[in-house]
PDB file of C-alpha atoms in Angstrom:
ATOM      1  CA  GLY A   1     113.234  82.621 100.089  1.00 36.00           C
ATOM      2  CA  GLU A   2     111.913  83.875  96.666  1.00 39.00           C
ATOM      3  CA  SER A   3     113.796  86.560  95.179  1.00 40.00           C
ATOM      4  CA  VAL A   4     111.334  89.108  94.335  1.00 42.00           C
ATOM      5  CA  GLY A   5     113.788  91.867  92.777  1.00 48.00           C
ATOM      6  CA  LEU A   6     117.532  91.835  92.123  1.00 53.00           C
ATOM      7  CA  HIS A   7     117.947  95.656  91.911  1.00 66.00           C
ATOM      8  CA  LEU A   8     115.233  96.998  93.984  1.00 81.00           C
ATOM      9  CA  PRO A   9     115.782 100.498  95.725  1.00 90.00           C
ATOM     10  CA  THR A  10     116.815  99.893  99.297  1.00 93.00           C
ATOM     11  CA  LEU A  11     116.237 101.775 102.431  1.00 95.00           C
ATOM     12  CA  SER A  12     118.310 100.929 105.402  1.00 96.00           C
ATOM     13  CA  VAL A  13     117.198 102.078 108.841  1.00 96.00           C
ATOM     14  CA  GLN A  14     118.208 101.549 112.642  1.00 97.00           C
ATOM     15  CA  GLU A  15     115.605  99.499 114.770  1.00 97.00           C
ATOM     16  CA  GLY A  16     113.374 102.237 116.484  1.00 97.00           C
ATOM     17  CA  ASP A  17     113.820 104.868 113.698  1.00 96.00           C
ATOM     18  CA  ASN A  18     110.853 106.108 111.588  1.00 97.00           C
ATOM     19  CA  SER A  19     110.921 105.095 108.150  1.00 97.00           C
ATOM     20  CA  ILE A  20     109.594 106.586 105.078  1.00 97.00           C
ATOM     21  CA  ILE A  21     108.944 104.804 101.570  1.00 97.00           C
ATOM     22  CA  ASN A  22     108.105 106.742  98.622  1.00 95.00           C
ATOM     23  CA  CYS A  23     106.026 105.969  95.610  1.00 94.00           C
ATOM     24  CA  ALA A  24     105.411 107.832  92.321  1.00 93.00           C
ATOM     25  CA  TYR A  25     102.189 106.515  90.486  1.00 91.00           C
ATOM     26  CA  SER A  26     101.418 107.054  87.014  1.00 85.00           C
ATOM     27  CA  ASN A  27      97.888 107.633  86.212  1.00 88.00           C
ATOM     28  CA  SER A  28      96.078 110.855  87.466  1.00 89.00           C
ATOM     29  CA  ALA A  29      92.763 108.802  87.150  1.00 88.00           C
ATOM     30  CA  SER A  30      93.662 106.600  89.789  1.00 89.00           C
ATOM     31  CA  ASP A  31      91.526 106.846  92.813  1.00 88.00           C
ATOM     32  CA  TYR A  32      92.368 104.335  95.269  1.00 89.00           C
ATOM     33  CA  PHE A  33      95.873 103.216  96.339  1.00 92.00           C
ATOM     34  CA  ILE A  34      97.122 100.351  98.489  1.00 91.00           C
ATOM     35  CA  TRP A  35     100.454  99.604 100.137  1.00 94.00           C
ATOM     36  CA  TYR A  36     101.611  96.163 100.563  1.00 94.00           C
ATOM     37  CA  LYS A  37     104.395  94.200 102.313  1.00 95.00           C
ATOM     38  CA  GLN A  38     106.113  91.091 100.976  1.00 94.00           C
ATOM     39  CA  GLU A  39     108.495  89.037 103.036  1.00 94.00           C
ATOM     40  CA  SER A  40     110.851  86.552 101.654  1.00 90.00           C
ATOM     41  CA  GLY A  41     108.989  83.425 100.313  1.00 87.00           C
ATOM     42  CA  LYS A  42     105.452  84.948 100.920  1.00 90.00           C
ATOM     43  CA  GLY A  43     102.815  86.879  98.755  1.00 91.00           C
ATOM     44  CA  PRO A  44     102.190  90.389  99.320  1.00 93.00           C
ATOM     45  CA  GLN A  45     100.233  91.391 102.510  1.00 92.00           C
ATOM     46  CA  PHE A  46      97.984  94.373 102.747  1.00 90.00           C
ATOM     47  CA  ILE A  47      99.093  97.175 104.851  1.00 93.00           C
ATOM     48  CA  ILE A  48      97.054 100.189 104.379  1.00 93.00           C
ATOM     49  CA  ASP A  49      94.914 101.834 101.709  1.00 91.00           C
ATOM     50  CA  ILE A  50      93.693 105.441 100.849  1.00 93.00           C
ATOM     51  CA  ARG A  51      91.244 106.844  98.488  1.00 91.00           C
ATOM     52  CA  SER A  52      91.855 109.714  96.173  1.00 92.00           C
ATOM     53  CA  ASN A  53      89.350 111.967  98.161  1.00 93.00           C
ATOM     54  CA  MET A  54      91.849 111.728 101.275  1.00 95.00           C
ATOM     55  CA  ASP A  55      95.310 113.207 101.725  1.00 96.00           C
ATOM     56  CA  LYS A  56      96.399 111.062 104.993  1.00 97.00           C
ATOM     57  CA  ARG A  57      95.278 107.863 106.526  1.00 96.00           C
ATOM     58  CA  GLN A  58      96.837 106.371 109.701  1.00 96.00           C
ATOM     59  CA  GLY A  59      96.915 102.712 110.859  1.00 93.00           C
ATOM     60  CA  GLN A  60      98.726 100.835 113.577  1.00 92.00           C
ATOM     61  CA  ARG A  61     102.240 102.407 113.423  1.00 96.00           C
ATOM     62  CA  VAL A  62     101.717 103.177 109.579  1.00 97.00           C
ATOM     63  CA  THR A  63     100.703 106.348 107.771  1.00 97.00           C
ATOM     64  CA  VAL A  64      99.864 106.776 104.164  1.00 97.00           C
ATOM     65  CA  LEU A  65     100.240 110.149 102.697  1.00 97.00           C
ATOM     66  CA  LEU A  66      98.900 111.097  99.190  1.00 97.00           C
ATOM     67  CA  ASN A  67      99.835 114.165  97.075  1.00 96.00           C
ATOM     68  CA  LYS A  68      97.488 114.014  93.789  1.00 94.00           C
ATOM     69  CA  THR A  69      99.498 117.306  92.753  1.00 94.00           C
ATOM     70  CA  VAL A  70     102.437 115.633  91.975  1.00 94.00           C
ATOM     71  CA  LYS A  71     101.200 111.929  92.014  1.00 94.00           C
ATOM     72  CA  HIS A  72     103.005 110.779  94.934  1.00 95.00           C
ATOM     73  CA  LEU A  73     102.436 108.548  97.756  1.00 95.00           C
ATOM     74  CA  SER A  74     104.378 107.526 100.870  1.00 97.00           C
ATOM     75  CA  LEU A  75     104.319 105.104 103.656  1.00 97.00           C
ATOM     76  CA  GLN A  76     105.459 106.180 106.981  1.00 98.00           C
ATOM     77  CA  ILE A  77     106.419 103.344 109.650  1.00 98.00           C
ATOM     78  CA  ALA A  78     106.823 104.525 112.900  1.00 97.00           C
ATOM     79  CA  ALA A  79     109.491 102.794 115.427  1.00 97.00           C
ATOM     80  CA  THR A  80     110.549 100.395 112.702  1.00 97.00           C
ATOM     81  CA  GLN A  81     111.348  97.020 113.980  1.00 96.00           C
ATOM     82  CA  PRO A  82     113.420  94.057 112.618  1.00 95.00           C
ATOM     83  CA  GLY A  83     110.242  92.584 111.514  1.00 95.00           C
ATOM     84  CA  ASP A  84     109.223  95.159 109.412  1.00 97.00           C
ATOM     85  CA  SER A  85     112.067  94.313 107.022  1.00 97.00           C
ATOM     86  CA  ALA A  86     110.459  93.261 103.670  1.00 96.00           C
ATOM     87  CA  VAL A  87     109.749  94.415 100.100  1.00 95.00           C
ATOM     88  CA  TYR A  88     107.051  97.211 100.054  1.00 96.00           C
ATOM     89  CA  PHE A  89     104.802  97.735  96.923  1.00 93.00           C
ATOM     90  CA  CYS A  90     102.704 100.620  96.142  1.00 94.00           C
ATOM     91  CA  ALA A  91      99.663  99.886  93.850  1.00 91.00           C
ATOM     92  CA  GLU A  92      97.128 102.036  92.138  1.00 90.00           C
ATOM     93  CA  SER A  93      93.726 101.469  90.653  1.00 84.00           C
ATOM     94  CA  THR A  94      91.154 103.240  88.385  1.00 76.00           C
ATOM     95  CA  GLY A  95      88.453 100.884  89.886  1.00 69.00           C
ATOM     96  CA  PHE A  96      86.900  97.563  89.561  1.00 62.00           C
ATOM     97  CA  GLN A  97      89.746  95.809  91.173  1.00 60.00           C
ATOM     98  CA  LYS A  98      92.434  96.171  88.653  1.00 72.00           C
ATOM     99  CA  LEU A  99      95.521  96.960  90.494  1.00 80.00           C
ATOM    100  CA  VAL A 100      98.836  98.409  88.970  1.00 86.00           C
ATOM    101  CA  PHE A 101     101.731  97.721  91.014  1.00 89.00           C
ATOM    102  CA  GLY A 102     105.151  99.612  91.539  1.00 89.00           C
ATOM    103  CA  THR A 103     108.388  97.857  91.326  1.00 87.00           C
ATOM    104  CA  GLY A 104     108.929  97.870  95.105  1.00 92.00           C
ATOM    105  CA  THR A 105     111.272  99.216  97.605  1.00 95.00           C
ATOM    106  CA  ARG A 106     113.336  96.842 100.152  1.00 95.00           C
ATOM    107  CA  LEU A 107     113.345  97.809 103.716  1.00 97.00           C
ATOM    108  CA  LEU A 108     116.286  96.636 105.952  1.00 96.00           C
ATOM    109  CA  VAL A 109     116.030  97.250 109.485  1.00 96.00           C
ATOM    110  CA  SER A 110     119.091  96.918 111.517  1.00 94.00           C
ATOM    111  CA  PRO A 111     118.884  95.968 115.276  1.00 89.00           C
TER     112      PRO A 111
ATOM    113  CA  GLU B   1      91.482  79.838 108.505  1.00 83.00           C
ATOM    114  CA  ALA B   2      90.896  82.306 105.694  1.00 81.00           C
ATOM    115  CA  GLN B   3      93.288  81.522 103.080  1.00 92.00           C
ATOM    116  CA  VAL B   4      94.383  81.369  99.452  1.00 96.00           C
ATOM    117  CA  THR B   5      96.218  78.339  98.462  1.00 97.00           C
ATOM    118  CA  GLN B   6      98.242  77.439  95.237  1.00 97.00           C
ATOM    119  CA  ASN B   7      99.594  74.216  94.088  1.00 98.00           C
ATOM    120  CA  PRO B   8     102.384  73.440  93.292  1.00 97.00           C
ATOM    121  CA  ARG B   9     104.759  75.955  95.020  1.00 96.00           C
ATOM    122  CA  TYR B  10     107.600  75.075  92.950  1.00 97.00           C
ATOM    123  CA  LEU B  11     107.656  73.587  89.494  1.00 97.00           C
ATOM    124  CA  ILE B  12     110.334  72.803  86.946  1.00 97.00           C
ATOM    125  CA  THR B  13     109.183  71.773  83.491  1.00 97.00           C
ATOM    126  CA  VAL B  14     110.274  71.686  79.761  1.00 97.00           C
ATOM    127  CA  THR B  15     109.231  73.907  76.945  1.00 97.00           C
ATOM    128  CA  GLY B  16     105.844  72.686  75.470  1.00 97.00           C
ATOM    129  CA  LYS B  17     104.670  70.614  78.324  1.00 97.00           C
ATOM    130  CA  LYS B  18     101.226  71.626  79.447  1.00 97.00           C
ATOM    131  CA  LEU B  19     100.763  72.533  82.987  1.00 98.00           C
ATOM    132  CA  THR B  20      98.174  73.555  85.385  1.00 98.00           C
ATOM    133  CA  VAL B  21      98.618  75.881  88.506  1.00 98.00           C
ATOM    134  CA  THR B  22      95.822  75.406  90.878  1.00 98.00           C
ATOM    135  CA  CYS B  23      94.327  78.304  93.117  1.00 98.00           C
ATOM    136  CA  SER B  24      91.703  77.925  95.648  1.00 98.00           C
ATOM    137  CA  GLN B  25      90.153  80.125  98.198  1.00 97.00           C
ATOM    138  CA  ASN B  26      87.843  79.342 101.119  1.00 95.00           C
ATOM    139  CA  MET B  27      86.347  83.098 101.826  1.00 93.00           C
ATOM    140  CA  ASN B  28      83.668  82.819  99.312  1.00 93.00           C
ATOM    141  CA  HIS B  29      85.265  85.743  97.252  1.00 92.00           C
ATOM    142  CA  GLU B  30      83.692  86.651  93.795  1.00 91.00           C
ATOM    143  CA  TYR B  31      86.808  88.248  92.598  1.00 90.00           C
ATOM    144  CA  MET B  32      89.969  86.256  91.681  1.00 93.00           C
ATOM    145  CA  SER B  33      93.112  87.187  89.844  1.00 93.00           C
ATOM    146  CA  TRP B  34      96.327  85.726  88.623  1.00 96.00           C
ATOM    147  CA  TYR B  35      99.536  87.856  88.709  1.00 96.00           C
ATOM    148  CA  ARG B  36     103.139  87.040  87.637  1.00 97.00           C
ATOM    149  CA  GLN B  37     106.207  88.713  89.362  1.00 94.00           C
ATOM    150  CA  ASP B  38     109.571  89.311  87.654  1.00 92.00           C
ATOM    151  CA  PRO B  39     112.415  91.230  89.050  1.00 85.00           C
ATOM    152  CA  GLY B  40     112.418  94.830  88.265  1.00 81.00           C
ATOM    153  CA  LEU B  41     108.854  94.630  86.837  1.00 84.00           C
ATOM    154  CA  GLY B  42     106.787  94.329  90.015  1.00 85.00           C
ATOM    155  CA  LEU B  43     103.525  92.405  89.624  1.00 91.00           C
ATOM    156  CA  ARG B  44     101.774  92.301  86.631  1.00 93.00           C
ATOM    157  CA  GLN B  45      98.034  91.024  86.214  1.00 92.00           C
ATOM    158  CA  ILE B  46      97.709  88.184  84.004  1.00 96.00           C
ATOM    159  CA  TYR B  47      93.817  87.498  84.210  1.00 95.00           C
ATOM    160  CA  TYR B  48      91.213  88.054  86.458  1.00 92.00           C
ATOM    161  CA  SER B  49      87.566  86.536  87.135  1.00 93.00           C
ATOM    162  CA  MET B  50      84.516  88.712  88.567  1.00 89.00           C
ATOM    163  CA  ASN B  51      82.650  85.474  89.091  1.00 90.00           C
ATOM    164  CA  VAL B  52      81.802  81.999  88.000  1.00 94.00           C
ATOM    165  CA  GLU B  53      81.959  81.631  84.217  1.00 93.00           C
ATOM    166  CA  VAL B  54      83.303  85.111  84.132  1.00 93.00           C
ATOM    167  CA  THR B  55      86.948  85.968  83.188  1.00 95.00           C
ATOM    168  CA  ASP B  56      88.865  88.640  81.216  1.00 92.00           C
ATOM    169  CA  LYS B  57      92.705  89.503  80.321  1.00 92.00           C
ATOM    170  CA  GLY B  58      94.772  91.504  82.419  1.00 90.00           C
ATOM    171  CA  ASP B  59      97.947  93.292  81.339  1.00 89.00           C
ATOM    172  CA  VAL B  60      99.947  90.103  80.095  1.00 95.00           C
ATOM    173  CA  PRO B  61      97.388  87.405  79.143  1.00 97.00           C
ATOM    174  CA  GLU B  62      99.405  85.992  76.052  1.00 97.00           C
ATOM    175  CA  GLY B  63     100.346  82.190  76.571  1.00 97.00           C
ATOM    176  CA  TYR B  64      97.950  81.699  79.386  1.00 98.00           C
ATOM    177  CA  LYS B  65      94.524  80.462  79.946  1.00 98.00           C
ATOM    178  CA  VAL B  66      92.228  80.307  83.040  1.00 98.00           C
ATOM    179  CA  SER B  67      88.963  79.015  83.811  1.00 97.00           C
ATOM    180  CA  ARG B  68      86.222  79.715  86.522  1.00 97.00           C
ATOM    181  CA  LYS B  69      83.888  76.745  87.099  1.00 97.00           C
ATOM    182  CA  GLU B  70      83.467  77.101  90.600  1.00 96.00           C
ATOM    183  CA  LYS B  71      83.601  80.052  92.780  1.00 96.00           C
ATOM    184  CA  ARG B  72      86.433  78.723  95.027  1.00 97.00           C
ATOM    185  CA  ASN B  73      88.713  77.683  92.188  1.00 98.00           C
ATOM    186  CA  PHE B  74      90.595  79.625  89.486  1.00 98.00           C
ATOM    187  CA  PRO B  75      93.370  77.557  87.705  1.00 98.00           C
ATOM    188  CA  LEU B  76      96.073  78.765  85.353  1.00 98.00           C
ATOM    189  CA  ILE B  77      96.869  76.899  82.434  1.00 98.00           C
ATOM    190  CA  LEU B  78      99.930  77.203  80.160  1.00 98.00           C
ATOM    191  CA  GLU B  79      99.203  75.026  77.262  1.00 96.00           C
ATOM    192  CA  SER B  80     102.685  75.306  75.808  1.00 97.00           C
ATOM    193  CA  PRO B  81     105.077  76.759  78.427  1.00 98.00           C
ATOM    194  CA  SER B  82     108.044  79.087  76.916  1.00 98.00           C
ATOM    195  CA  PRO B  83     111.083  79.963  79.057  1.00 97.00           C
ATOM    196  CA  ASN B  84     110.084  83.569  79.136  1.00 97.00           C
ATOM    197  CA  GLN B  85     106.959  82.284  81.473  1.00 98.00           C
ATOM    198  CA  THR B  86     109.597  81.276  84.033  1.00 98.00           C
ATOM    199  CA  SER B  87     108.357  83.575  86.827  1.00 97.00           C
ATOM    200  CA  LEU B  88     106.912  83.815  90.399  1.00 97.00           C
ATOM    201  CA  TYR B  89     103.057  83.500  90.008  1.00 98.00           C
ATOM    202  CA  PHE B  90     100.534  84.687  92.614  1.00 97.00           C
ATOM    203  CA  CYS B  91      96.754  84.096  92.710  1.00 97.00           C
ATOM    204  CA  ALA B  92      94.843  86.594  94.676  1.00 93.00           C
ATOM    205  CA  SER B  93      91.146  87.006  95.671  1.00 93.00           C
ATOM    206  CA  SER B  94      88.648  89.668  97.166  1.00 88.00           C
ATOM    207  CA  SER B  95      85.164  89.643  98.383  1.00 83.00           C
ATOM    208  CA  ASP B  96      83.447  92.665  96.823  1.00 68.00           C
ATOM    209  CA  LEU B  97      83.492  93.866  93.215  1.00 55.00           C
ATOM    210  CA  HIS B  98      81.632  96.937  93.799  1.00 50.00           C
ATOM    211  CA  SER B  99      84.066  98.487  96.467  1.00 52.00           C
ATOM    212  CA  TYR B 100      87.569  98.783  96.909  1.00 54.00           C
ATOM    213  CA  ASN B 101      88.432  95.653  98.923  1.00 62.00           C
ATOM    214  CA  GLU B 102      91.598  94.183 100.310  1.00 77.00           C
ATOM    215  CA  GLN B 103      93.015  91.586  97.791  1.00 82.00           C
ATOM    216  CA  PHE B 104      94.411  88.242  99.602  1.00 89.00           C
ATOM    217  CA  PHE B 105      97.242  86.749  97.979  1.00 93.00           C
ATOM    218  CA  GLY B 106      98.396  83.245  98.075  1.00 95.00           C
ATOM    219  CA  PRO B 107     102.066  82.043  98.782  1.00 94.00           C
ATOM    220  CA  GLY B 108     103.201  81.897  95.342  1.00 96.00           C
ATOM    221  CA  THR B 109     104.391  79.251  92.666  1.00 97.00           C
ATOM    222  CA  ARG B 110     107.817  79.325  91.582  1.00 97.00           C
ATOM    223  CA  LEU B 111     107.765  78.007  87.913  1.00 98.00           C
ATOM    224  CA  THR B 112     111.054  77.454  85.980  1.00 98.00           C
ATOM    225  CA  VAL B 113     110.357  76.600  82.175  1.00 98.00           C
ATOM    226  CA  LEU B 114     113.767  75.008  80.531  1.00 97.00           C
TER     227      LEU B 114
END
């Protein structure tokens, strides 16, 4: 598959555990945030998004938390499964579809 | 099936030989964009297009050209490729410029310039 990062921070968890992936964003004017999942050999895939007027949003097995005070974003994955193994990117936007991506975190899920 | 397609998926070329990477979407999306992905740098935007005949530079446009003659196609052109353009390239599209919408990404094109 395609290599998306040689020295990415890595989070290793056991199947069934909850995973928390963190992201620090840079622009205090950013008002929209997205988490993407990228599996080996594939393009990024949208997971969940959140606007700056919210501090929490839940999806199916995933929750995004936003702390604007410290410019921090996190992705929580409940009951992590082997199929969740991938590289996860946060992205921020100040509007009009221009996204700035973080460098990514690799999630490894052991059976 | 709604999708973004890119061709070729893999390309090895030599310095200075012009090449085009095609991108096509079948979702009638107005917005399309090109990114490059390099180890340790994440995805960086090269060019984007808000509609037919409307294109603009992203963060790393040097050495690239684009065109948007039709809504569905957004080719990336490297007039004179150089080794520092060796990268993994992604095309993306989304539907609505005036609200925040999901960008759909293509499968990627691995380019090596020797």
